Every structure is written in C-alpha cells, then in structure tokens.
mmCIF file of N, CA and C in Angstrom:
data_model
loop_
_atom_site.group_PDB
_atom_site.id
_atom_site.type_symbol
_atom_site.label_atom_id
_atom_site.label_comp_id
_atom_site.label_asym_id
_atom_site.label_seq_id
_atom_site.Cartn_x
_atom_site.Cartn_y
_atom_site.Cartn_z
ATOM 1 N N UNK A 1 42.830 13.987 20.563
ATOM 2 C CA UNK A 1 42.561 12.966 19.889
ATOM 3 C C UNK A 1 41.527 12.097 20.566
ATOM 4 N N UNK A 2 41.417 11.876 21.693
ATOM 5 C CA UNK A 2 40.343 10.992 22.203
ATOM 6 C C UNK A 2 39.056 11.411 21.793
ATOM 7 N N UNK A 3 38.736 12.638 22.017
ATOM 8 C CA UNK A 3 37.689 13.148 21.580
ATOM 9 C C UNK A 3 37.120 12.995 20.180
ATOM 10 N N UNK A 4 38.057 13.101 19.221
ATOM 11 C CA UNK A 4 37.664 12.831 17.771
ATOM 12 C C UNK A 4 37.305 11.416 17.535
ATOM 13 N N UNK A 5 38.114 10.510 18.124
ATOM 14 C CA UNK A 5 37.858 9.012 17.940
ATOM 15 C C UNK A 5 36.318 8.878 18.469
ATOM 16 N N UNK A 6 36.024 9.291 19.678
ATOM 17 C CA UNK A 6 34.906 9.274 20.290
ATOM 18 C C UNK A 6 33.723 9.463 19.339
ATOM 19 N N UNK A 7 33.801 10.870 19.003
ATOM 20 C CA UNK A 7 32.972 11.494 17.872
ATOM 21 C C UNK A 7 32.888 10.740 16.677
ATOM 22 N N UNK A 8 33.743 10.076 16.134
ATOM 23 C CA UNK A 8 33.654 9.238 15.062
ATOM 24 C C UNK A 8 32.878 8.136 15.382
ATOM 25 N N UNK A 9 33.357 7.396 16.422
ATOM 26 C CA UNK A 9 32.713 6.131 16.737
ATOM 27 C C UNK A 9 31.272 6.475 16.992
ATOM 28 N N UNK A 10 30.701 7.527 17.812
ATOM 29 C CA UNK A 10 29.487 7.742 18.007
ATOM 30 C C UNK A 10 28.766 7.829 16.456
ATOM 31 N N UNK A 11 29.216 8.599 15.883
ATOM 32 C CA UNK A 11 28.764 8.878 14.355
ATOM 33 C C UNK A 11 28.580 7.288 13.648
ATOM 34 N N UNK A 12 29.464 6.432 13.751
ATOM 35 C CA UNK A 12 29.461 5.312 12.827
ATOM 36 C C UNK A 12 28.403 4.748 13.711
ATOM 37 N N UNK A 13 28.178 4.498 14.907
ATOM 38 C CA UNK A 13 27.391 3.643 15.671
ATOM 39 C C UNK A 13 25.718 4.227 15.104
ATOM 40 N N UNK A 14 25.581 5.700 15.179
ATOM 41 C CA UNK A 14 24.365 5.935 14.687
ATOM 42 C C UNK A 14 24.094 5.641 13.346
ATOM 43 N N UNK A 15 25.119 5.823 12.379
ATOM 44 C CA UNK A 15 24.600 5.462 11.051
ATOM 45 C C UNK A 15 24.320 4.146 10.783
ATOM 46 N N UNK A 16 24.972 3.321 11.430
ATOM 47 C CA UNK A 16 24.863 2.013 10.932
ATOM 48 C C UNK A 16 23.725 1.260 11.939
ATOM 49 N N UNK A 17 23.423 1.890 12.876
ATOM 50 C CA UNK A 17 22.164 1.333 13.912
ATOM 51 C C UNK A 17 21.013 1.624 13.349
ATOM 52 N N UNK A 18 20.845 2.326 12.463
ATOM 53 C CA UNK A 18 19.418 2.854 12.165
ATOM 54 C C UNK A 18 18.788 1.813 11.119
ATOM 55 N N UNK A 19 17.782 1.312 10.974
ATOM 56 C CA UNK A 19 17.066 0.586 10.104
ATOM 57 C C UNK A 19 16.353 1.413 9.295
ATOM 58 N N UNK A 20 15.720 0.818 8.196
ATOM 59 C CA UNK A 20 14.803 1.532 7.056
ATOM 60 C C UNK A 20 13.510 1.817 8.140
ATOM 61 N N UNK A 21 13.131 3.123 7.620
ATOM 62 C CA UNK A 21 11.852 3.657 8.267
ATOM 63 C C UNK A 21 10.911 2.549 8.828
ATOM 64 N N UNK A 22 10.393 2.741 9.765
ATOM 65 C CA UNK A 22 9.161 1.504 10.044
ATOM 66 C C UNK A 22 8.094 1.853 9.294
ATOM 67 N N UNK A 23 7.117 0.932 8.842
ATOM 68 C CA UNK A 23 6.154 0.619 7.910
ATOM 69 C C UNK A 23 4.899 1.260 8.786
ATOM 70 N N UNK A 24 4.250 1.924 7.966
ATOM 71 C CA UNK A 24 2.812 2.345 8.581
ATOM 72 C C UNK A 24 2.158 1.141 8.735
ATOM 73 N N UNK A 25 1.522 0.986 10.201
ATOM 74 C CA UNK A 25 0.469 -0.085 10.329
ATOM 75 C C UNK A 25 -0.599 0.469 10.763
ATOM 76 N N UNK A 26 -1.911 -0.298 10.189
ATOM 77 C CA UNK A 26 -2.990 0.388 9.933
ATOM 78 C C UNK A 26 -3.825 -0.834 10.857
ATOM 79 N N UNK A 27 -4.520 -0.508 11.827
ATOM 80 C CA UNK A 27 -5.285 -1.969 12.746
ATOM 81 C C UNK A 27 -6.447 -2.575 11.720
ATOM 82 N N UNK A 28 -6.335 -3.761 11.424
ATOM 83 C CA UNK A 28 -7.127 -4.536 10.757
ATOM 84 C C UNK A 28 -6.781 -4.560 9.268
ATOM 85 N N UNK A 29 -5.617 -4.102 8.744
ATOM 86 C CA UNK A 29 -5.410 -4.010 7.409
ATOM 87 C C UNK A 29 -4.168 -4.952 7.173
ATOM 88 N N UNK A 30 -4.150 -5.769 6.349
ATOM 89 C CA UNK A 30 -2.972 -6.882 6.206
ATOM 90 C C UNK A 30 -1.679 -6.198 6.116
ATOM 91 N N UNK A 31 -0.747 -6.715 6.486
ATOM 92 C CA UNK A 31 0.693 -6.345 6.212
ATOM 93 C C UNK A 31 1.091 -6.098 4.475
ATOM 94 N N UNK A 32 0.611 -7.186 4.036
ATOM 95 C CA UNK A 32 0.893 -7.209 2.645
ATOM 96 C C UNK A 32 0.316 -6.026 1.812
ATOM 97 N N UNK A 33 -0.889 -5.476 2.441
ATOM 98 C CA UNK A 33 -1.132 -4.154 1.899
ATOM 99 C C UNK A 33 -0.733 -3.159 2.397
ATOM 100 N N UNK A 34 -0.116 -3.108 3.689
ATOM 101 C CA UNK A 34 0.450 -1.873 4.347
ATOM 102 C C UNK A 34 1.859 -1.747 3.760
ATOM 103 N N UNK A 35 2.235 -2.707 3.207
ATOM 104 C CA UNK A 35 3.886 -2.628 2.682
ATOM 105 C C UNK A 35 3.612 -1.774 1.271
ATOM 106 N N UNK A 36 2.739 -1.607 0.775
ATOM 107 C CA UNK A 36 2.448 -0.994 -0.596
ATOM 108 C C UNK A 36 2.661 0.617 -0.036
ATOM 109 N N UNK A 37 2.384 1.140 0.940
ATOM 110 C CA UNK A 37 2.396 2.387 1.208
ATOM 111 C C UNK A 37 4.003 2.864 1.200
ATOM 112 N N UNK A 38 4.029 4.041 0.511
ATOM 113 C CA UNK A 38 5.359 4.598 0.199
ATOM 114 C C UNK A 38 5.158 6.092 0.096
ATOM 115 N N UNK A 39 6.236 6.862 0.558
ATOM 116 C CA UNK A 39 6.184 8.172 0.198
ATOM 117 C C UNK A 39 6.476 9.041 -0.965
ATOM 118 N N UNK A 40 6.573 8.041 -1.925
ATOM 119 C CA UNK A 40 6.546 8.765 -3.505
ATOM 120 C C UNK A 40 5.244 8.566 -4.058
ATOM 121 N N UNK A 41 4.963 9.793 -4.330
ATOM 122 C CA UNK A 41 3.485 10.163 -4.580
ATOM 123 C C UNK A 41 3.334 10.160 -6.268
ATOM 124 N N UNK A 42 4.311 10.001 -6.858
ATOM 125 C CA UNK A 42 4.435 9.844 -8.325
ATOM 126 C C UNK A 42 2.949 9.134 -8.704
ATOM 127 N N UNK A 43 2.252 9.800 -9.876
ATOM 128 C CA UNK A 43 0.891 8.881 -10.142
ATOM 129 C C UNK A 43 -0.169 8.790 -8.866
ATOM 130 N N UNK A 44 -0.050 9.349 -7.691
ATOM 131 C CA UNK A 44 -0.957 9.770 -6.537
ATOM 132 C C UNK A 44 -1.633 8.325 -6.397
ATOM 133 N N UNK A 45 -0.580 7.518 -5.865
ATOM 134 C CA UNK A 45 -1.283 6.055 -5.488
ATOM 135 C C UNK A 45 -2.204 6.259 -4.168
ATOM 136 N N UNK A 46 -3.021 5.228 -4.118
ATOM 137 C CA UNK A 46 -4.029 5.176 -2.900
ATOM 138 C C UNK A 46 -4.402 3.713 -2.615
ATOM 139 N N UNK A 47 -4.977 3.501 -1.730
ATOM 140 C CA UNK A 47 -5.546 2.012 -1.220
ATOM 141 C C UNK A 47 -6.922 2.249 -0.541
ATOM 142 N N UNK A 48 -7.911 1.518 -0.886
ATOM 143 C CA UNK A 48 -9.271 1.404 -0.244
ATOM 144 C C UNK A 48 -9.659 0.158 -0.225
ATOM 145 N N UNK A 49 -10.779 0.183 0.627
ATOM 146 C CA UNK A 49 -11.283 -1.268 0.933
ATOM 147 C C UNK A 49 -12.669 -0.899 0.212
ATOM 148 N N UNK A 50 -12.834 -2.047 -0.692
ATOM 149 C CA UNK A 50 -14.090 -2.046 -1.489
ATOM 150 C C UNK A 50 -14.866 -3.317 -1.229
ATOM 151 N N UNK A 51 -16.352 -3.301 -1.335
ATOM 152 C CA UNK A 51 -17.432 -4.356 -1.339
ATOM 153 C C UNK A 51 -17.467 -4.759 -2.747
ATOM 154 N N UNK A 52 -17.582 -5.944 -3.165
ATOM 155 C CA UNK A 52 -18.033 -6.300 -4.471
ATOM 156 C C UNK A 52 -18.601 -7.837 -4.271
ATOM 157 N N UNK A 53 -19.555 -8.255 -5.054
ATOM 158 C CA UNK A 53 -20.218 -9.502 -4.785
ATOM 159 C C UNK A 53 -20.164 -10.341 -3.480
ATOM 160 N N UNK A 54 -20.428 -9.525 -2.510
ATOM 161 C CA UNK A 54 -20.480 -10.167 -1.200
ATOM 162 C C UNK A 54 -19.457 -10.081 -0.350
ATOM 163 N N UNK A 55 -18.129 -9.769 -1.057
ATOM 164 C CA UNK A 55 -16.540 -9.768 -0.519
ATOM 165 C C UNK A 55 -15.915 -8.565 -0.443
ATOM 166 N N UNK A 56 -14.913 -8.293 0.440
ATOM 167 C CA UNK A 56 -14.454 -7.128 0.789
ATOM 168 C C UNK A 56 -12.915 -7.349 -0.022
ATOM 169 N N UNK A 57 -12.468 -6.406 -0.933
ATOM 170 C CA UNK A 57 -11.057 -6.449 -1.255
ATOM 171 C C UNK A 57 -10.530 -4.845 -0.981
ATOM 172 N N UNK A 58 -9.160 -4.939 -0.743
ATOM 173 C CA UNK A 58 -8.301 -3.844 -0.635
ATOM 174 C C UNK A 58 -7.763 -3.797 -2.130
ATOM 175 N N UNK A 59 -7.834 -2.470 -2.539
ATOM 176 C CA UNK A 59 -7.229 -2.190 -3.853
ATOM 177 C C UNK A 59 -6.231 -0.960 -3.857
ATOM 178 N N UNK A 60 -5.024 -1.357 -4.451
ATOM 179 C CA UNK A 60 -3.921 -0.139 -4.535
ATOM 180 C C UNK A 60 -4.031 -0.050 -5.917
ATOM 181 N N UNK A 61 -4.089 1.331 -6.369
ATOM 182 C CA UNK A 61 -4.483 2.138 -7.750
ATOM 183 C C UNK A 61 -3.586 3.545 -7.657
ATOM 184 N N UNK A 62 -3.442 3.690 -8.817
ATOM 185 C CA UNK A 62 -2.855 5.196 -9.123
ATOM 186 C C UNK A 62 -3.910 5.857 -9.888
ATOM 187 N N UNK A 63 -3.923 7.321 -9.737
ATOM 188 C CA UNK A 63 -5.102 8.113 -10.538
ATOM 189 C C UNK A 63 -4.142 9.213 -11.324
ATOM 190 N N UNK A 64 -2.985 9.069 -11.244
ATOM 191 C CA UNK A 64 -2.257 10.106 -12.164
ATOM 192 C C UNK A 64 -2.469 10.067 -13.756
ATOM 193 N N UNK A 65 -3.129 10.920 -14.277
ATOM 194 C CA UNK A 65 -3.426 10.863 -15.605
ATOM 195 C C UNK A 65 -2.361 10.469 -16.588
ATOM 196 N N UNK A 66 -1.023 10.629 -16.411
ATOM 197 C CA UNK A 66 -0.234 10.229 -17.234
ATOM 198 C C UNK A 66 0.603 9.103 -16.914
ATOM 199 N N UNK A 67 -0.157 8.147 -16.095
ATOM 200 C CA UNK A 67 0.469 6.913 -15.614
ATOM 201 C C UNK A 67 -0.119 5.749 -16.083
ATOM 202 N N UNK A 68 0.447 4.752 -16.575
ATOM 203 C CA UNK A 68 -0.273 3.704 -17.097
ATOM 204 C C UNK A 68 0.119 2.507 -16.306
ATOM 205 N N UNK A 69 -0.626 2.312 -15.345
ATOM 206 C CA UNK A 69 -0.470 1.050 -14.125
ATOM 207 C C UNK A 69 -1.468 0.182 -14.081
ATOM 208 N N UNK A 70 -1.404 -0.926 -13.560
ATOM 209 C CA UNK A 70 -2.618 -1.754 -13.267
ATOM 210 C C UNK A 70 -2.594 -1.963 -11.876
ATOM 211 N N UNK A 71 -3.823 -1.693 -11.369
ATOM 212 C CA UNK A 71 -4.357 -1.803 -10.015
ATOM 213 C C UNK A 71 -4.005 -3.203 -9.514
ATOM 214 N N UNK A 72 -3.680 -3.281 -8.011
ATOM 215 C CA UNK A 72 -3.314 -4.725 -7.405
ATOM 216 C C UNK A 72 -4.717 -4.775 -6.454
ATOM 217 N N UNK A 73 -5.204 -5.953 -6.537
ATOM 218 C CA UNK A 73 -6.582 -6.492 -5.679
ATOM 219 C C UNK A 73 -6.151 -7.371 -4.878
ATOM 220 N N UNK A 74 -6.234 -7.303 -3.322
ATOM 221 C CA UNK A 74 -6.204 -8.251 -2.576
ATOM 222 C C UNK A 74 -7.542 -8.457 -1.675
ATOM 223 N N UNK A 75 -7.558 -9.930 -1.431
ATOM 224 C CA UNK A 75 -8.877 -10.433 -0.531
ATOM 225 C C UNK A 75 -8.462 -9.647 0.870
ATOM 226 N N UNK A 76 -9.545 -10.062 1.946
ATOM 227 C CA UNK A 76 -9.606 -9.398 2.844
ATOM 228 C C UNK A 76 -8.187 -9.868 3.702
ATOM 229 N N UNK A 77 -7.902 -11.204 3.600
ATOM 230 C CA UNK A 77 -6.528 -11.618 4.216
ATOM 231 C C UNK A 77 -5.145 -10.936 3.722
ATOM 232 N N UNK A 78 -5.070 -10.269 2.493
ATOM 233 C CA UNK A 78 -4.317 -9.514 2.137
ATOM 234 C C UNK A 78 -3.458 -10.308 0.931
ATOM 235 N N UNK A 79 -4.127 -11.406 0.512
ATOM 236 C CA UNK A 79 -3.671 -12.282 -0.748
ATOM 237 C C UNK A 79 -3.927 -11.665 -1.965
ATOM 238 N N UNK A 80 -3.427 -11.391 -2.697
ATOM 239 C CA UNK A 80 -3.789 -11.374 -4.287
ATOM 240 C C UNK A 80 -5.053 -12.114 -4.676
ATOM 241 N N UNK A 81 -5.976 -11.093 -5.117
ATOM 242 C CA UNK A 81 -7.262 -11.813 -5.557
ATOM 243 C C UNK A 81 -6.933 -12.332 -6.998
ATOM 244 N N UNK A 82 -7.551 -13.667 -6.830
ATOM 245 C CA UNK A 82 -7.533 -14.612 -8.386
ATOM 246 C C UNK A 82 -8.988 -14.111 -8.926
ATOM 247 N N UNK A 83 -8.730 -12.837 -9.923
ATOM 248 C CA UNK A 83 -10.156 -12.774 -10.437
ATOM 249 C C UNK A 83 -9.885 -13.057 -12.235
ATOM 250 N N UNK A 84 -11.001 -13.492 -12.525
ATOM 251 C CA UNK A 84 -10.975 -13.709 -14.060
ATOM 252 C C UNK A 84 -11.131 -12.287 -14.910
ATOM 253 N N UNK A 85 -10.909 -12.230 -16.046
ATOM 254 C CA UNK A 85 -10.971 -10.772 -16.616
ATOM 255 C C UNK A 85 -12.420 -10.409 -16.740
ATOM 256 N N UNK A 86 -13.134 -10.995 -16.724
ATOM 257 C CA UNK A 86 -14.647 -10.635 -16.570
ATOM 258 C C UNK A 86 -14.756 -10.473 -15.085
ATOM 259 N N UNK A 87 -14.448 -11.003 -14.159
ATOM 260 C CA UNK A 87 -14.784 -10.432 -12.952
ATOM 261 C C UNK A 87 -14.000 -9.352 -12.335
ATOM 262 N N UNK A 88 -12.864 -9.035 -13.053
ATOM 263 C CA UNK A 88 -12.132 -7.767 -12.879
ATOM 264 C C UNK A 88 -12.984 -6.424 -13.450
ATOM 265 N N UNK A 89 -13.419 -6.713 -14.657
ATOM 266 C CA UNK A 89 -14.374 -5.841 -15.313
ATOM 267 C C UNK A 89 -15.639 -5.489 -14.518
ATOM 268 N N UNK A 90 -16.062 -6.734 -13.854
ATOM 269 C CA UNK A 90 -17.470 -6.648 -13.100
ATOM 270 C C UNK A 90 -17.220 -5.636 -11.711
ATOM 271 N N UNK A 91 -16.036 -6.064 -11.265
ATOM 272 C CA UNK A 91 -15.335 -5.336 -10.210
ATOM 273 C C UNK A 91 -15.450 -3.787 -10.369
ATOM 274 N N UNK A 92 -14.735 -3.514 -11.166
ATOM 275 C CA UNK A 92 -14.463 -2.043 -11.419
ATOM 276 C C UNK A 92 -15.929 -1.293 -11.682
ATOM 277 N N UNK A 93 -16.644 -1.661 -12.322
ATOM 278 C CA UNK A 93 -18.079 -1.414 -12.762
ATOM 279 C C UNK A 93 -19.102 -1.381 -11.329
ATOM 280 N N UNK A 94 -18.869 -2.369 -10.599
ATOM 281 C CA UNK A 94 -19.949 -2.579 -9.485
ATOM 282 C C UNK A 94 -19.500 -2.333 -7.952
ATOM 283 N N UNK A 95 -18.247 -1.988 -7.891
ATOM 284 C CA UNK A 95 -17.751 -2.094 -6.423
ATOM 285 C C UNK A 95 -18.269 -0.636 -5.889
ATOM 286 N N UNK A 96 -18.133 -1.063 -4.536
ATOM 287 C CA UNK A 96 -18.823 0.175 -3.795
ATOM 288 C C UNK A 96 -17.544 0.470 -2.498
ATOM 289 N N UNK A 97 -17.066 1.735 -2.382
ATOM 290 C CA UNK A 97 -16.094 2.137 -1.621
ATOM 291 C C UNK A 97 -16.710 2.017 -0.199
ATOM 292 N N UNK A 98 -15.953 1.228 0.467
ATOM 293 C CA UNK A 98 -16.189 1.160 1.972
ATOM 294 C C UNK A 98 -15.515 2.320 2.773
ATOM 295 N N UNK A 99 -14.071 2.745 2.307
ATOM 296 C CA UNK A 99 -12.997 3.264 3.222
ATOM 297 C C UNK A 99 -11.966 3.446 2.461
ATOM 298 N N UNK A 100 -11.669 4.857 2.427
ATOM 299 C CA UNK A 100 -10.207 5.036 1.986
ATOM 300 C C UNK A 100 -9.341 4.602 3.045
ATOM 301 N N UNK A 101 -8.379 3.683 2.965
ATOM 302 C CA UNK A 101 -7.341 3.556 3.684
ATOM 303 C C UNK A 101 -6.137 4.502 3.865
ATOM 304 N N UNK A 102 -5.707 4.789 2.370
ATOM 305 C CA UNK A 102 -4.512 5.794 2.655
ATOM 306 C C UNK A 102 -4.594 6.363 1.226
ATOM 307 N N UNK A 103 -3.927 7.387 1.304
ATOM 308 C CA UNK A 103 -3.884 8.571 0.215
ATOM 309 C C UNK A 103 -2.412 9.023 0.182
ATOM 310 N N UNK A 104 -1.760 8.950 -0.733
ATOM 311 C CA UNK A 104 -0.305 9.537 -0.630
ATOM 312 C C UNK A 104 -0.469 10.887 -0.480
ATOM 313 N N UNK A 105 0.466 11.502 0.601
ATOM 314 C CA UNK A 105 0.569 12.644 0.648
ATOM 315 C C UNK A 105 -0.771 13.559 1.732
ATOM 316 N N UNK A 106 -1.477 12.489 2.262
ATOM 317 C CA UNK A 106 -2.322 12.969 3.008
ATOM 318 C C UNK A 106 -2.406 12.409 4.542
#
C-alpha cells in the first residue's frame, strides 16, 4: 500500500510541477517576436527580418494559400510598427529580406 501511495505521489508531483514548454529564445530577437513561434504549422507561419526605408522590421506572416491572415510587423525593439496604409503598401513592395528568423517545421 505504501508503494502505491508513493507512486501516486510521484505522479502527482510530476504532472503538476511541469510548466508550459519553454519558448524558443533567439539571440537579438525581441521576446515579443519570439512569443509568436508555435508548433502549429497551419497556414505555414514564418518570421523574417526585413529592411525598408532605412529601418529594420520583424514580420510574422503566413503563406498558406487557403489562409486569409494579416501579417504582424514589429520594429527593431519588438513593438508593433505603426505604419499607415500607404507605408504598409510601400513596405510590401520595397522591403528587402535580411534574414529568415523562423519557419514553422524547419
């Protein structure tokens, strides 16, 4: 009986002591951007670092053909970039990819 109680106690401690899986940390990438990394690869999400208008931007976007989503654009500090509609349009037309930060499933 003691061994059954011991096993149940160990199982309970193991189950309740586990936190959420640790987030992926990437050197130099703001935490607000790395928090978007997820194992759910529906719509093929990715994060890239782009250069536009003399500034760097992190972009989280999806490429799945059946997905209707809006990309999230962040400044170098990881704050949501406040771009006007015209600036967003110019960004998508003129941006240069500096580095892919993350591609789901790779």
